[in-house]
Amino acid sequence: MAVPTFVDRVALHVVGGRGGHGVASVHREKFKPLGGPDGGNGGPGGSVVLRVDPDVTTLIDYHHSRARRAEHGGHGAGAHRNGTHGQDLVLPVPDGTVVTDPQGEVLADLVGPGTEMVVAHGGKGGLGNAALASSKRKAPGFALLGEPGDELDIHLELKVVADIGLVGFPSAGKSSLVAALSRARPKIADYPFTTLVPNLGVVRVGETTYTVADVPGLIEGASEGRGLGQDFLRHVERCAALVHVVDLASVEPGRDPLSDLDVIERELEQYGGLADRPRLVALNKVDVPDGRDMAEIMAADQDWAARIAERGWPVHVVSATSHEGLRELSFAMAKLVEDQRAMAPIVETERIVIRPATASGPDFTVKSVTVEGGQGWRVRGDKPERWIRQTDFSNDEAVGFLADRLNRLGVEERLVQLGAVEGDAVLIGDPDDAVVFDFRPSMEAGAEMLGRRGEDQRFTTTRPAAQRRREIDAAMPSRAEGETRADVARRIGVADPDAEPDDEQGSDTWENDL
């Protein structure tokens, strides 16, 4: 299988780097028993960036390697050390690359060296427990996870950026003109459709330098897909001016220079968007005897002269082989380029960033669904789904923190308004990857409640020591004069969890309660 040397359409699957996880850590130092949380944040993941590189002329690099992923962010560490930032993945693309989504919607048109587009953002790093600490939650026993980066499919389509586009029938001598005017060496042969890819040449005339593109041969019906069709007609869109290359020595029946010119012009008109381009006509192959005769006949034809004059297109008789008339043609093309550049607005290098559209309305939506034959509720929204991705579900305190965030957002209140009852399934996130909870209304705020690090009392049974404290507290108002808390505990038949471990039994009880 032949490996193509020119590729102007590719599909890419791009993924931004995942953000690093935050870390839950406590400062430990001699003579500082209460060092406090010192867990660092995770680093953000790298982004996938498209950047216009003038040295790149094809999309061949992405023809066989279509999946690209940026670097992940580093995880946080103790002692307030944040994770490293993931390195961006920069993909060089040719000037004139159009970026579209799978549905064909144009996301960006990259024109101008250095123009950048961020197609896949890296995920944000998770917060460490030092960043989560507050006046009420002084020593969090959890940290947030890093978020995944953007993941999407894009299509890249190259539209060659050239100042002059050479158009005409196959074998009209377009590639020969490019070779004669510049140092480019395209493939040249005596059969149709020799050129299968656009060829670019750089021409310098006086103080003007411009590029010439040889568009592969067009035939009647090209705008409808015949021949190479629209695969290469789109390359003409970028050209500032067009030159009709007409074959004076064609021996095909039914063809003549005027009809060839009309056919190509009709195809350009049907393709659309090219009516404002200035044009020249180059009558090529005058070095061939039949071509010389045809040029003289056309010069004497009043009808031909009138039709060309009506369009206002300058005509040049040239030969790519003997270089006859090429100097005049190159200066005429330079004049067109200078005029177009003088009228064109200044294009500044820009950085394009794809961001999801901000939706107006509530932060979340709740809909009733059926889950395994029972009642359920689906919660969708950017904030709830993002918080789900940040939560470490192996840590009860982190789950409690998530519950508090959802409660403050109003999710629980909305569920109650819609008729949710305890035990209903609540699904948060995409239907294919949703997290399911059992609804428990009117839960107390859990993150501010005292407890062991990494635990949330709402997700565990009542601890025996806490139960005994409540029983003793309830009996304290009825204590006799001089009766201590320990006496009350003995009177009601429970051990005081706050008593000093004076004996072996008390010591065991005290240690177990802790």
Short mmCIF file of C-alpha atoms in Angstrom, two decimals:
data_model
loop_
_atom_site.label_atom_id
_atom_site.label_comp_id
_atom_site.label_asym_id
_atom_site.label_seq_id
_atom_site.Cartn_x
_atom_site.Cartn_y
_atom_site.Cartn_z
CA MET A 1 0.00 0.00 0.00
CA ALA A 2 1.43 3.36 -1.05
CA VAL A 3 1.96 5.93 1.67
CA PRO A 4 0.42 9.29 0.68
CA THR A 5 2.70 12.33 0.69
CA PHE A 6 -0.09 14.90 0.75
CA VAL A 7 -3.08 14.61 3.08
CA ASP A 8 -5.60 17.42 3.38
CA ARG A 9 -8.30 15.77 5.52
CA VAL A 10 -7.92 13.88 8.78
CA ALA A 11 -10.02 12.99 11.80
CA LEU A 12 -8.44 13.33 15.25
CA HIS A 13 -9.42 12.11 18.69
CA VAL A 14 -7.93 14.54 21.22
CA VAL A 15 -7.89 14.21 25.01
CA GLY A 16 -6.73 16.80 27.53
CA GLY A 17 -4.56 15.62 30.41
CA ARG A 18 -6.23 14.69 33.69
CA GLY A 19 -5.72 16.98 36.67
CA GLY A 20 -3.66 15.62 39.54
CA HIS A 21 -5.35 14.56 42.78
CA GLY A 22 -5.14 16.65 45.90
CA VAL A 23 -3.72 14.98 49.00
CA ALA A 24 -4.93 14.74 52.60
CA SER A 25 -1.94 15.24 54.84
CA VAL A 26 -1.25 16.48 58.40
CA HIS A 27 1.86 18.43 59.33
CA ARG A 28 4.07 16.39 61.64
CA GLU A 29 6.90 18.03 63.54
CA LYS A 30 8.49 17.58 66.94
CA PHE A 31 6.90 19.70 69.66
CA LYS A 32 4.00 20.61 67.34
CA PRO A 33 1.22 18.15 68.14
CA LEU A 34 -1.39 20.18 66.23
CA GLY A 35 0.42 20.91 63.01
CA GLY A 36 -2.78 21.13 60.97
CA PRO A 37 -3.53 20.06 57.40
CA ASP A 38 -0.78 20.60 54.85
CA GLY A 39 -1.94 18.62 51.82
CA GLY A 40 -1.10 20.25 48.49
CA ASN A 41 -3.29 20.65 45.43
CA GLY A 42 -3.02 18.57 42.28
CA GLY A 43 -1.57 20.17 39.16
CA PRO A 44 -3.76 20.92 36.13
CA GLY A 45 -3.55 18.62 33.14
CA GLY A 46 -2.03 19.73 29.86
CA SER A 47 -4.17 20.95 26.96
CA VAL A 48 -4.14 19.91 23.30
CA VAL A 49 -3.28 22.94 21.16
CA LEU A 50 -3.32 23.37 17.37
CA ARG A 51 -0.73 25.87 16.15
CA VAL A 52 -0.18 27.12 12.59
CA ASP A 53 3.37 26.32 11.48
CA PRO A 54 4.52 27.84 8.16
CA ASP A 55 6.96 24.94 7.70
CA VAL A 56 4.11 22.39 7.65
CA THR A 57 2.27 21.97 4.34
CA THR A 58 0.29 18.77 4.83
CA LEU A 59 -1.64 16.81 7.48
CA ILE A 60 0.30 13.61 6.78
CA ASP A 61 1.58 13.43 10.38
CA TYR A 62 -1.96 12.74 11.61
CA HIS A 63 -2.96 10.32 8.86
CA HIS A 64 -1.95 7.16 10.73
CA SER A 65 -1.66 8.47 14.31
CA ARG A 66 -5.06 10.00 15.03
CA ALA A 67 -5.32 9.75 18.83
CA ARG A 68 -3.48 12.48 20.72
CA ARG A 69 -3.41 12.98 24.50
CA ALA A 70 -1.79 15.71 26.59
CA GLU A 71 0.23 15.06 29.75
CA HIS A 72 -1.51 14.49 33.09
CA GLY A 73 -1.03 16.86 36.00
CA GLY A 74 1.04 15.74 38.98
CA HIS A 75 -0.53 14.78 42.31
CA GLY A 76 -0.19 16.99 45.35
CA ALA A 77 1.99 16.11 48.32
CA GLY A 78 2.41 16.99 51.98
CA ALA A 79 4.10 20.14 53.25
CA HIS A 80 1.90 22.25 50.96
CA ARG A 81 3.56 20.94 47.81
CA ASN A 82 1.37 21.28 44.74
CA GLY A 83 1.51 18.90 41.80
CA THR A 84 3.30 19.75 38.57
CA HIS A 85 1.41 21.21 35.64
CA GLY A 86 0.86 18.80 32.77
CA GLN A 87 2.68 19.84 29.60
CA ASP A 88 0.54 21.06 26.71
CA LEU A 89 0.57 18.96 23.56
CA VAL A 90 1.14 21.32 20.61
CA LEU A 91 0.11 19.93 17.21
CA PRO A 92 1.56 21.89 14.23
CA VAL A 93 -0.86 22.32 11.33
CA PRO A 94 -0.54 24.05 7.94
CA ASP A 95 -1.72 27.59 7.34
CA GLY A 96 -5.34 27.50 6.19
CA THR A 97 -6.50 24.55 8.31
CA VAL A 98 -10.23 24.48 9.07
CA VAL A 99 -11.31 22.73 12.28
CA THR A 100 -14.79 21.21 12.37
CA ASP A 101 -16.74 18.88 14.65
CA PRO A 102 -18.08 15.50 13.42
CA GLN A 103 -21.36 17.21 12.44
CA GLY A 104 -19.51 19.60 10.12
CA GLU A 105 -19.85 22.75 12.23
CA VAL A 106 -16.81 24.99 11.81
CA LEU A 107 -15.01 25.52 15.13
CA ALA A 108 -12.14 27.65 13.84
CA ASP A 109 -10.36 28.74 10.68
CA LEU A 110 -6.63 28.84 11.41
CA VAL A 111 -4.97 31.41 9.17
CA GLY A 112 -1.68 33.15 9.88
CA PRO A 113 1.59 31.77 11.30
CA GLY A 114 1.45 31.32 15.05
CA THR A 115 -2.35 31.23 15.30
CA GLU A 116 -3.35 28.81 18.05
CA MET A 117 -6.46 26.96 19.06
CA VAL A 118 -6.98 25.08 22.32
CA VAL A 119 -9.17 22.15 21.27
CA ALA A 120 -9.08 20.07 24.47
CA HIS A 121 -8.58 21.69 27.85
CA GLY A 122 -6.69 19.86 30.56
CA GLY A 123 -8.61 18.96 33.71
CA LYS A 124 -8.33 21.03 36.87
CA GLY A 125 -6.29 19.67 39.74
CA GLY A 126 -8.04 18.57 42.92
CA LEU A 127 -7.77 20.61 46.09
CA GLY A 128 -5.71 19.27 48.98
CA ASN A 129 -7.04 19.26 52.53
CA ALA A 130 -5.07 22.45 53.34
CA ALA A 131 -7.16 24.34 50.78
CA LEU A 132 -10.38 22.75 52.09
CA ALA A 133 -9.79 23.76 55.71
CA SER A 134 -12.08 26.42 57.17
CA SER A 135 -13.03 27.82 60.57
CA LYS A 136 -15.59 25.04 60.99
CA ARG A 137 -13.68 22.27 59.24
CA LYS A 138 -10.18 22.77 60.60
CA ALA A 139 -8.66 19.40 59.76
CA PRO A 140 -10.34 17.78 56.73
CA GLY A 141 -9.53 14.13 56.36
CA PHE A 142 -10.08 14.10 52.62
CA ALA A 143 -9.02 15.82 49.42
CA LEU A 144 -10.63 16.31 46.02
CA LEU A 145 -9.75 14.29 42.97
CA GLY A 146 -8.43 15.83 39.77
CA GLU A 147 -10.89 16.30 36.94
CA PRO A 148 -10.52 14.54 33.59
CA GLY A 149 -9.57 16.64 30.58
CA ASP A 150 -11.81 17.37 27.62
CA GLU A 151 -12.22 14.52 25.17
CA LEU A 152 -13.62 15.06 21.70
CA ASP A 153 -13.37 14.20 18.02
CA ILE A 154 -12.43 16.87 15.51
CA HIS A 155 -11.87 16.98 11.77
CA LEU A 156 -9.04 18.94 10.16
CA GLU A 157 -9.42 20.12 6.57
CA LEU A 158 -6.66 21.93 4.73
CA LYS A 159 -7.48 24.71 2.30
CA VAL A 160 -4.23 25.77 0.68
CA VAL A 161 -3.34 29.41 1.28
CA ALA A 162 -1.88 30.90 -1.89
CA ASP A 163 -1.92 34.29 -3.55
CA ILE A 164 -2.54 33.01 -7.08
CA GLY A 165 -4.51 29.90 -8.05
CA LEU A 166 -3.97 28.31 -11.46
CA VAL A 167 -7.17 26.68 -12.74
CA GLY A 168 -7.93 24.87 -15.95
CA PHE A 169 -8.55 21.54 -17.65
CA PRO A 170 -6.23 18.58 -17.07
CA SER A 171 -2.99 18.78 -19.09
CA ALA A 172 -3.38 22.52 -19.67
CA GLY A 173 0.17 23.06 -18.38
CA LYS A 174 -0.51 24.39 -14.89
CA SER A 175 2.23 22.35 -13.23
CA SER A 176 4.64 23.35 -15.98
CA LEU A 177 3.88 27.02 -15.30
CA VAL A 178 4.55 26.54 -11.57
CA ALA A 179 7.87 24.87 -12.39
CA ALA A 180 8.80 27.64 -14.84
CA LEU A 181 7.86 30.50 -12.52
CA SER A 182 9.37 29.09 -9.30
CA ARG A 183 11.81 26.53 -7.98
CA ALA A 184 9.03 24.02 -7.29
CA ARG A 185 9.37 20.74 -9.15
CA PRO A 186 5.92 19.14 -9.41
CA LYS A 187 5.33 15.95 -11.34
CA ILE A 188 4.83 16.67 -15.06
CA ALA A 189 3.66 14.15 -17.66
CA ASP A 190 1.73 14.03 -20.94
CA TYR A 191 -1.46 12.42 -19.59
CA PRO A 192 -4.49 13.87 -17.76
CA PHE A 193 -4.68 14.11 -13.99
CA THR A 194 -0.94 13.90 -13.52
CA THR A 195 -1.33 16.33 -10.63
CA LEU A 196 -3.32 14.76 -7.81
CA VAL A 197 -2.33 17.18 -5.05
CA PRO A 198 -1.95 20.98 -5.03
CA ASN A 199 1.56 22.19 -5.78
CA LEU A 200 2.85 25.43 -4.29
CA GLY A 201 5.58 27.61 -5.75
CA VAL A 202 7.11 30.84 -4.47
CA VAL A 203 7.62 33.56 -7.09
CA ARG A 204 9.71 36.70 -6.56
CA VAL A 205 9.15 39.60 -8.95
CA GLY A 206 10.97 42.83 -8.12
CA GLU A 207 10.07 43.64 -4.51
CA THR A 208 7.00 41.39 -4.49
CA THR A 209 7.02 37.79 -3.35
CA TYR A 210 3.91 35.68 -3.74
CA THR A 211 2.84 32.04 -3.86
CA VAL A 212 1.27 30.23 -6.81
CA ALA A 213 -0.88 27.13 -6.34
CA ASP A 214 -1.44 24.58 -9.08
CA VAL A 215 -4.95 23.24 -8.47
CA PRO A 216 -5.41 19.74 -9.98
CA GLY A 217 -7.28 19.64 -13.27
CA LEU A 218 -10.98 20.47 -13.34
CA ILE A 219 -13.56 19.12 -15.76
CA GLU A 220 -17.18 19.85 -16.49
CA GLY A 221 -19.28 18.79 -13.47
CA ALA A 222 -16.44 19.21 -10.99
CA SER A 223 -18.67 21.33 -8.70
CA GLU A 224 -20.98 18.29 -8.48
CA GLY A 225 -18.17 15.88 -7.66
CA ARG A 226 -17.05 14.68 -11.09
CA GLY A 227 -13.35 13.94 -11.56
CA LEU A 228 -11.44 15.19 -8.56
CA GLY A 229 -14.42 17.46 -7.96
CA GLN A 230 -14.79 19.35 -4.72
CA ASP A 231 -11.79 17.59 -3.19
CA PHE A 232 -9.64 20.29 -4.77
CA LEU A 233 -12.06 23.06 -5.68
CA ARG A 234 -11.97 24.08 -2.01
CA HIS A 235 -8.27 24.90 -2.34
CA VAL A 236 -9.22 27.78 -4.65
CA GLU A 237 -11.18 29.49 -1.84
CA ARG A 238 -8.01 30.88 -0.23
CA CYS A 239 -6.51 32.32 -3.39
CA ALA A 240 -6.49 36.09 -3.72
CA ALA A 241 -6.61 35.92 -7.53
CA LEU A 242 -7.17 33.28 -10.22
CA VAL A 243 -5.39 32.61 -13.50
CA HIS A 244 -7.21 30.61 -16.18
CA VAL A 245 -4.63 28.41 -17.90
CA VAL A 246 -6.03 27.60 -21.35
CA ASP A 247 -4.55 24.90 -23.57
CA LEU A 248 -4.00 26.26 -27.08
CA ALA A 249 -2.88 22.88 -28.47
CA SER A 250 -5.70 20.62 -27.33
CA VAL A 251 -6.65 17.95 -29.87
CA GLU A 252 -9.74 16.66 -28.11
CA PRO A 253 -12.89 16.95 -30.26
CA GLY A 254 -15.40 19.55 -29.22
CA ARG A 255 -12.90 21.61 -27.25
CA ASP A 256 -11.54 25.07 -27.98
CA PRO A 257 -9.98 27.73 -25.76
CA LEU A 258 -13.17 29.77 -25.44
CA SER A 259 -15.38 26.81 -24.50
CA ASP A 260 -12.73 25.58 -22.03
CA LEU A 261 -12.73 28.98 -20.38
CA ASP A 262 -16.53 29.03 -20.16
CA VAL A 263 -16.69 25.53 -18.65
CA ILE A 264 -14.15 26.27 -15.91
CA GLU A 265 -15.76 29.61 -15.12
CA ARG A 266 -19.18 27.95 -14.86
CA GLU A 267 -17.82 25.35 -12.41
CA LEU A 268 -16.28 28.08 -10.25
CA GLU A 269 -19.58 29.97 -10.27
CA GLN A 270 -21.55 26.88 -9.23
CA TYR A 271 -19.08 26.14 -6.44
CA GLY A 272 -19.69 29.67 -5.15
CA GLY A 273 -17.80 32.31 -3.23
CA LEU A 274 -15.29 33.14 -5.97
CA ALA A 275 -17.04 35.86 -7.96
CA ASP A 276 -15.01 38.66 -6.33
CA ARG A 277 -11.60 37.21 -7.24
CA PRO A 278 -9.71 39.12 -9.96
CA ARG A 279 -8.74 36.99 -12.92
CA LEU A 280 -6.14 36.68 -15.65
CA VAL A 281 -6.12 34.47 -18.74
CA ALA A 282 -2.94 32.64 -19.74
CA LEU A 283 -3.05 31.07 -23.22
CA ASN A 284 -0.44 28.34 -22.79
CA LYS A 285 1.58 26.14 -25.19
CA VAL A 286 2.20 28.84 -27.79
CA ASP A 287 5.51 27.09 -28.52
CA VAL A 288 3.58 24.26 -30.23
CA PRO A 289 2.84 24.98 -33.92
CA ASP A 290 -0.87 24.28 -33.49
CA GLY A 291 -0.85 26.49 -30.41
CA ARG A 292 0.75 29.41 -32.29
CA ASP A 293 -1.84 29.08 -35.04
CA MET A 294 -4.69 29.00 -32.53
CA ALA A 295 -3.33 32.13 -30.81
CA GLU A 296 -3.27 34.01 -34.12
CA ILE A 297 -6.80 32.87 -34.97
CA MET A 298 -8.10 34.01 -31.60
CA ALA A 299 -6.35 37.36 -31.90
CA ALA A 300 -8.19 37.94 -35.18
CA ASP A 301 -11.54 36.69 -33.85
CA GLN A 302 -13.70 39.72 -33.01
CA ASP A 303 -16.22 37.62 -31.07
CA TRP A 304 -13.48 36.23 -28.80
CA ALA A 305 -12.02 39.67 -28.25
CA ALA A 306 -15.45 41.12 -27.42
CA ARG A 307 -16.30 38.40 -24.89
CA ILE A 308 -12.95 38.75 -23.13
CA ALA A 309 -13.20 42.55 -23.12
CA GLU A 310 -16.70 42.27 -21.62
CA ARG A 311 -15.28 40.36 -18.66
CA GLY A 312 -12.33 42.72 -18.31
CA TRP A 313 -9.72 39.97 -17.98
CA PRO A 314 -6.18 40.65 -19.26
CA VAL A 315 -4.95 37.97 -21.68
CA HIS A 316 -1.34 36.75 -21.87
CA VAL A 317 0.06 34.39 -24.49
CA VAL A 318 2.74 32.27 -22.82
CA SER A 319 4.77 29.12 -23.07
CA ALA A 320 5.90 27.21 -19.99
CA THR A 321 8.48 25.40 -22.13
CA SER A 322 10.15 28.31 -23.94
CA HIS A 323 9.30 30.84 -21.19
CA GLU A 324 7.76 33.16 -23.78
CA GLY A 325 5.53 35.74 -22.12
CA LEU A 326 6.25 34.49 -18.60
CA ARG A 327 7.92 37.70 -17.46
CA GLU A 328 4.90 39.79 -18.41
CA LEU A 329 2.57 37.23 -16.80
CA SER A 330 4.55 37.16 -13.54
CA PHE A 331 4.48 40.98 -13.28
CA ALA A 332 0.75 41.01 -14.00
CA MET A 333 0.17 38.47 -11.24
CA ALA A 334 2.36 40.50 -8.87
CA LYS A 335 0.23 43.57 -9.58
CA LEU A 336 -2.94 41.64 -8.70
CA VAL A 337 -1.38 40.38 -5.48
CA GLU A 338 -0.24 43.84 -4.42
CA ASP A 339 -3.70 45.29 -5.03
CA GLN A 340 -5.38 42.52 -3.04
CA ARG A 341 -2.93 42.84 -0.15
CA ALA A 342 -3.51 46.60 0.00
CA MET A 343 -7.26 46.03 0.39
CA ALA A 344 -7.02 43.10 2.80
CA PRO A 345 -7.35 43.77 6.55
CA ILE A 346 -4.36 43.14 8.79
CA VAL A 347 -4.57 39.64 10.28
CA GLU A 348 -3.13 39.42 13.78
CA THR A 349 -2.01 36.24 15.44
CA GLU A 350 -4.72 35.03 17.77
CA ARG A 351 -5.29 32.27 20.27
CA ILE A 352 -8.65 30.57 19.93
CA VAL A 353 -10.05 28.66 22.89
CA ILE A 354 -12.98 26.26 22.65
CA ARG A 355 -15.17 26.58 25.70
CA PRO A 356 -18.62 25.07 26.25
CA ALA A 357 -21.40 27.59 25.84
CA THR A 358 -22.66 28.99 29.13
CA ALA A 359 -26.25 27.91 29.50
CA SER A 360 -28.61 30.38 31.13
CA GLY A 361 -31.01 29.00 33.70
CA PRO A 362 -30.77 26.89 36.86
CA ASP A 363 -27.55 25.17 37.94
CA PHE A 364 -29.22 21.77 37.73
CA THR A 365 -32.33 19.94 36.58
CA VAL A 366 -34.21 17.07 38.22
CA LYS A 367 -36.37 14.60 36.28
CA SER A 368 -38.33 11.59 37.39
CA VAL A 369 -37.09 8.26 36.02
CA THR A 370 -37.71 4.57 36.59
CA VAL A 371 -34.83 2.66 38.15
CA GLU A 372 -35.09 -1.13 38.22
CA GLY A 373 -38.84 -0.94 38.46
CA GLY A 374 -38.84 1.66 41.24
CA GLN A 375 -39.02 5.42 41.53
CA GLY A 376 -35.85 7.35 40.81
CA TRP A 377 -34.66 10.86 40.08
CA ARG A 378 -32.00 12.01 37.64
CA VAL A 379 -29.99 15.14 38.48
CA ARG A 380 -28.10 16.85 35.64
CA GLY A 381 -26.01 20.00 35.72
CA ASP A 382 -22.43 21.20 35.33
CA LYS A 383 -21.84 21.73 39.05
CA PRO A 384 -23.29 18.45 40.39
CA GLU A 385 -21.55 16.40 37.72
CA ARG A 386 -18.25 18.19 38.27
CA TRP A 387 -18.49 17.61 42.04
CA ILE A 388 -19.16 13.93 41.43
CA ARG A 389 -15.94 13.65 39.43
CA GLN A 390 -14.00 15.33 42.24
CA THR A 391 -15.28 13.03 45.01
CA ASP A 392 -13.36 10.08 46.43
CA PHE A 393 -16.20 7.69 47.27
CA SER A 394 -13.92 5.49 49.36
CA ASN A 395 -13.77 8.32 51.92
CA ASP A 396 -16.97 8.88 53.92
CA GLU A 397 -15.96 12.41 54.88
CA ALA A 398 -15.52 13.28 51.20
CA VAL A 399 -18.99 11.86 50.49
CA GLY A 400 -20.36 13.96 53.33
CA PHE A 401 -18.72 17.04 51.87
CA LEU A 402 -20.40 16.23 48.53
CA ALA A 403 -23.76 15.91 50.28
CA ASP A 404 -23.27 19.34 51.87
CA ARG A 405 -22.44 20.92 48.53
CA LEU A 406 -25.49 19.42 46.86
CA ASN A 407 -27.66 20.50 49.79
CA ARG A 408 -26.40 24.07 49.61
CA LEU A 409 -27.03 24.09 45.86
CA GLY A 410 -30.68 23.22 46.54
CA VAL A 411 -30.79 19.68 45.16
CA GLU A 412 -32.41 18.18 48.28
CA GLU A 413 -35.00 20.93 48.46
CA ARG A 414 -35.90 20.42 44.81
CA LEU A 415 -36.21 16.66 45.26
CA VAL A 416 -38.60 17.14 48.20
CA GLN A 417 -40.67 19.59 46.16
CA LEU A 418 -41.05 17.01 43.39
CA GLY A 419 -42.20 14.35 45.85
CA ALA A 420 -39.07 12.32 46.48
CA VAL A 421 -39.21 10.14 49.58
CA GLU A 422 -36.53 8.43 51.61
CA GLY A 423 -35.11 5.42 49.82
CA ASP A 424 -35.66 6.70 46.28
CA ALA A 425 -32.71 6.30 43.94
CA VAL A 426 -31.02 9.54 42.92
CA LEU A 427 -28.81 9.38 39.82
CA ILE A 428 -26.30 12.15 39.15
CA GLY A 429 -24.43 12.42 35.89
CA ASP A 430 -24.53 11.02 32.39
CA PRO A 431 -27.01 8.13 31.92
CA ASP A 432 -24.18 5.82 30.82
CA ASP A 433 -21.98 6.60 33.83
CA ALA A 434 -24.20 7.93 36.60
CA VAL A 435 -23.55 7.73 40.35
CA VAL A 436 -26.53 6.36 42.30
CA PHE A 437 -27.47 7.42 45.86
CA ASP A 438 -30.31 6.49 48.18
CA PHE A 439 -32.23 9.66 49.07
CA ARG A 440 -32.12 10.60 52.77
CA PRO A 441 -33.80 13.98 53.30
CA SER A 442 -33.13 16.49 56.06
CA MET A 443 -29.57 15.35 56.73
CA GLU A 444 -27.55 17.53 59.04
CA ALA A 445 -24.49 19.30 57.72
CA GLY A 446 -21.80 16.69 57.93
CA ALA A 447 -18.53 18.41 57.12
CA GLU A 448 -18.74 20.66 60.20
CA MET A 449 -19.49 17.81 62.60
CA LEU A 450 -16.66 16.58 64.79
CA GLY A 451 -15.43 13.07 64.16
CA ARG A 452 -12.46 11.00 63.10
CA ARG A 453 -10.59 12.13 60.03
CA GLY A 454 -11.96 10.45 56.91
CA GLU A 455 -15.29 9.55 58.56
CA ASP A 456 -18.75 11.06 58.47
CA GLN A 457 -21.15 10.15 61.26
CA ARG A 458 -24.08 10.16 58.88
CA PHE A 459 -22.72 7.11 57.11
CA THR A 460 -21.92 5.04 60.23
CA THR A 461 -23.90 3.71 63.18
CA THR A 462 -23.84 5.67 66.42
CA ARG A 463 -20.58 5.11 68.35
CA PRO A 464 -21.07 3.50 71.83
CA ALA A 465 -19.02 6.20 73.56
CA ALA A 466 -21.15 8.95 72.09
CA GLN A 467 -24.32 7.10 73.11
CA ARG A 468 -23.05 6.75 76.70
CA ARG A 469 -22.20 10.45 76.85
CA ARG A 470 -25.72 11.35 75.80
CA GLU A 471 -27.22 9.07 78.47
CA ILE A 472 -25.02 10.59 81.18
CA ASP A 473 -25.82 14.12 79.98
CA ALA A 474 -29.53 13.32 80.18
CA ALA A 475 -29.17 12.10 83.82
CA MET A 476 -26.99 14.96 85.05
CA PRO A 477 -29.85 17.39 85.89
CA SER A 478 -31.24 14.87 88.42
CA ARG A 479 -27.96 14.22 90.25
CA ALA A 480 -27.79 14.56 94.03
CA GLU A 481 -25.74 17.21 95.82
CA GLY A 482 -22.07 16.29 95.73
CA GLU A 483 -22.60 13.61 93.13
CA THR A 484 -19.99 13.71 90.38
CA ARG A 485 -20.35 12.80 86.75
CA ALA A 486 -18.65 9.48 87.42
CA ASP A 487 -21.15 8.80 90.25
CA VAL A 488 -24.02 9.48 87.85
CA ALA A 489 -22.48 7.10 85.30
CA ARG A 490 -22.20 4.34 87.90
CA ARG A 491 -25.75 5.00 89.13
CA ILE A 492 -27.27 4.54 85.68
CA GLY A 493 -25.01 1.61 84.90
CA VAL A 494 -22.76 3.00 82.17
CA ALA A 495 -19.05 3.79 82.05
CA ASP A 496 -18.08 7.42 81.69
CA PRO A 497 -16.07 7.70 78.44
CA ASP A 498 -14.48 10.95 79.65
CA ALA A 499 -13.21 9.44 82.94
CA GLU A 500 -9.49 9.00 83.50
CA PRO A 501 -8.31 5.38 82.98
CA ASP A 502 -7.60 4.74 86.67
CA ASP A 503 -8.05 1.03 86.53
CA GLU A 504 -7.53 -1.64 83.93
CA GLN A 505 -11.19 -1.87 83.01
CA GLY A 506 -11.50 1.88 82.63
CA SER A 507 -8.34 1.99 80.57
CA ASP A 508 -9.69 -0.61 78.18
CA THR A 509 -12.97 1.21 77.82
CA TRP A 510 -11.29 4.58 77.25
CA GLU A 511 -8.92 3.26 74.61
CA ASN A 512 -11.65 1.39 72.77
CA ASP A 513 -13.84 4.47 72.68
CA LEU A 514 -11.06 6.45 71.06
#
